[in-house]
Amino acid sequence: MKKRKGEPWLAADVYGQSLQGLTINLISENLERALIFQQVVLGADIVYHDADFAAVRGYGAQWMIHADHTYDNHPLNTTLAQLAHRGGTVELRLHGCDPDIAQAHAIAQEFTVLQSASDKPHGLREAYLLDSDGYLWVPDVPVKHQP
């Protein structure tokens, strides 16, 4: 059931047909809290949001977040209620998002830091952060090589 009042910034079909390549759609129990994570922790831009939906952009990618209540007639509706946490083993990686800054913001906003920012053998400095819905975000930047 939609809770939005008024018209969205784009008609759903116009937005849907504008998407290209791979996009991600997250389903959130608390959309406002999810937006805090996106904006404050990850530094992403909220292109649009209302009580039902958010379009998010950052680091050369775009993704969507739908509130749980918009899935009342969706096949995932019964599954959502049974999930202990969301995201499973999927890592949502944001290349170019400074993991040290994201980690500091996550701590300040009381989100979970699963693993602190550290340099990895594959050449990236990354942190593992859980949002309030249990999605695992991995902001990363290339390791700075010391001369």
Short mmCIF file of C-alpha atoms in Angstrom, two decimals:
data_model
loop_
_atom_site.label_atom_id
_atom_site.label_comp_id
_atom_site.label_asym_id
_atom_site.label_seq_id
_atom_site.Cartn_x
_atom_site.Cartn_y
_atom_site.Cartn_z
CA MET A 1 0.00 0.00 0.00
CA LYS A 2 1.49 3.31 -1.03
CA LYS A 3 1.70 6.10 1.53
CA ARG A 4 2.97 8.81 -0.82
CA LYS A 5 0.89 11.95 -0.97
CA GLY A 6 0.93 13.74 -4.30
CA GLU A 7 2.83 12.86 -7.43
CA PRO A 8 6.39 11.50 -7.56
CA TRP A 9 9.12 13.43 -9.32
CA LEU A 10 8.89 11.01 -12.27
CA ALA A 11 6.18 8.60 -13.33
CA ALA A 12 7.17 5.05 -12.36
CA ASP A 13 7.28 3.88 -15.98
CA VAL A 14 9.46 6.82 -17.04
CA TYR A 15 11.92 6.15 -14.21
CA GLY A 16 11.91 2.39 -14.79
CA GLN A 17 12.60 2.74 -18.49
CA SER A 18 15.47 5.16 -17.82
CA LEU A 19 17.47 2.54 -15.90
CA GLN A 20 20.36 0.80 -17.62
CA GLY A 21 22.82 -1.94 -16.84
CA LEU A 22 22.72 -3.37 -13.34
CA THR A 23 20.72 -1.58 -10.68
CA ILE A 24 20.02 -2.61 -7.11
CA ASN A 25 16.68 -2.34 -5.35
CA LEU A 26 16.84 -2.59 -1.56
CA ILE A 27 13.74 -3.16 0.53
CA SER A 28 13.73 -1.31 3.83
CA GLU A 29 11.80 -1.68 7.04
CA ASN A 30 12.63 1.94 7.98
CA LEU A 31 13.14 4.11 4.91
CA GLU A 32 14.07 7.26 6.86
CA ARG A 33 16.82 5.40 8.75
CA ALA A 34 18.02 3.87 5.48
CA LEU A 35 18.32 7.35 3.97
CA ILE A 36 20.45 8.52 6.90
CA PHE A 37 22.84 5.65 6.19
CA GLN A 38 22.93 6.43 2.47
CA GLN A 39 23.44 10.17 2.86
CA VAL A 40 25.44 10.56 6.08
CA VAL A 41 27.50 7.37 6.17
CA LEU A 42 28.03 6.71 2.45
CA GLY A 43 27.87 10.30 1.22
CA ALA A 44 25.42 9.35 -1.53
CA ASP A 45 22.96 11.79 -3.07
CA ILE A 46 19.26 11.25 -2.50
CA VAL A 47 17.84 12.07 -5.93
CA TYR A 48 14.26 11.69 -4.75
CA HIS A 49 12.40 10.22 -1.81
CA ASP A 50 8.92 9.99 -0.38
CA ALA A 51 7.28 7.67 2.15
CA ASP A 52 7.41 4.75 -0.30
CA PHE A 53 10.54 5.04 -2.39
CA ALA A 54 13.97 6.61 -2.75
CA ALA A 55 16.26 6.99 -5.74
CA VAL A 56 19.90 7.20 -4.68
CA ARG A 57 23.03 8.06 -6.67
CA GLY A 58 26.71 8.03 -5.83
CA TYR A 59 30.13 6.93 -7.00
CA GLY A 60 28.98 6.41 -10.59
CA ALA A 61 26.07 4.15 -9.63
CA GLN A 62 22.41 4.49 -8.84
CA TRP A 63 20.14 2.34 -6.73
CA MET A 64 16.63 2.30 -5.30
CA ILE A 65 15.10 1.68 -1.91
CA HIS A 66 11.46 0.71 -1.45
CA ALA A 67 9.69 0.69 1.91
CA ASP A 68 8.39 -2.70 3.08
CA HIS A 69 4.78 -1.55 2.85
CA THR A 70 5.08 -1.13 -0.93
CA TYR A 71 5.58 -4.90 -1.20
CA ASP A 72 2.18 -5.88 0.22
CA ASN A 73 1.15 -7.42 -3.15
CA HIS A 74 4.64 -8.58 -4.15
CA PRO A 75 5.79 -12.23 -4.13
CA LEU A 76 8.51 -11.32 -1.59
CA ASN A 77 5.99 -10.03 0.96
CA THR A 78 5.74 -13.24 2.99
CA THR A 79 9.49 -13.84 2.73
CA LEU A 80 10.30 -10.38 4.13
CA ALA A 81 8.52 -11.15 7.39
CA GLN A 82 10.54 -14.35 7.82
CA LEU A 83 13.99 -12.83 7.31
CA ALA A 84 16.17 -12.41 10.38
CA HIS A 85 18.25 -9.85 8.47
CA ARG A 86 18.51 -8.77 4.87
CA GLY A 87 21.28 -8.86 2.39
CA GLY A 88 22.54 -12.35 3.16
CA THR A 89 26.05 -12.69 1.84
CA VAL A 90 25.78 -9.92 -0.76
CA GLU A 91 28.43 -7.20 -0.47
CA LEU A 92 27.30 -3.82 -1.77
CA ARG A 93 30.61 -2.22 -2.74
CA LEU A 94 30.99 1.51 -3.29
CA HIS A 95 34.29 2.12 -5.03
CA GLY A 96 35.60 5.61 -4.33
CA CYS A 97 33.76 6.00 -1.01
CA ASP A 98 36.38 6.64 1.70
CA PRO A 99 36.04 3.79 4.20
CA ASP A 100 37.57 5.72 7.10
CA ILE A 101 35.10 8.59 6.70
CA ALA A 102 32.17 6.21 6.17
CA GLN A 103 33.19 4.23 9.27
CA ALA A 104 33.38 7.37 11.41
CA HIS A 105 29.92 8.43 10.25
CA ALA A 106 28.56 4.92 10.84
CA ILE A 107 29.82 4.97 14.42
CA ALA A 108 28.41 8.46 15.01
CA GLN A 109 25.00 7.36 13.69
CA GLU A 110 25.13 4.09 15.71
CA PHE A 111 25.29 1.72 12.75
CA THR A 112 27.28 -1.53 13.01
CA VAL A 113 30.91 -1.65 11.93
CA LEU A 114 31.47 -5.30 11.10
CA GLN A 115 35.14 -4.74 10.25
CA SER A 116 37.10 -1.52 10.64
CA ALA A 117 38.76 0.16 7.69
CA SER A 118 41.92 -1.68 6.72
CA ASP A 119 44.23 -2.23 3.77
CA LYS A 120 43.58 -5.51 1.96
CA PRO A 121 45.94 -7.62 -0.15
CA HIS A 122 43.83 -6.91 -3.25
CA GLY A 123 44.90 -3.26 -3.17
CA LEU A 124 41.85 -1.68 -1.57
CA ARG A 125 41.30 -0.03 1.78
CA GLU A 126 37.81 -1.04 2.86
CA ALA A 127 35.42 -1.19 5.80
CA TYR A 128 32.46 -3.51 6.34
CA LEU A 129 29.37 -1.62 7.54
CA LEU A 130 25.86 -2.89 8.23
CA ASP A 131 22.90 -0.60 7.67
CA SER A 132 19.75 -0.79 9.81
CA ASP A 133 18.19 -3.39 7.48
CA GLY A 134 21.24 -5.67 7.65
CA TYR A 135 22.64 -4.90 4.21
CA LEU A 136 26.44 -5.11 4.10
CA TRP A 137 28.07 -2.05 2.54
CA VAL A 138 31.78 -2.06 1.68
CA PRO A 139 33.10 1.42 0.90
CA ASP A 140 36.58 1.28 -0.58
CA VAL A 141 39.41 3.31 -2.09
CA PRO A 142 42.73 2.21 -3.56
CA VAL A 143 45.49 1.67 -1.00
CA LYS A 144 47.92 4.58 -0.95
CA HIS A 145 51.36 3.17 -1.68
CA GLN A 146 54.20 4.52 0.41
CA PRO A 147 57.38 5.42 -1.55
#
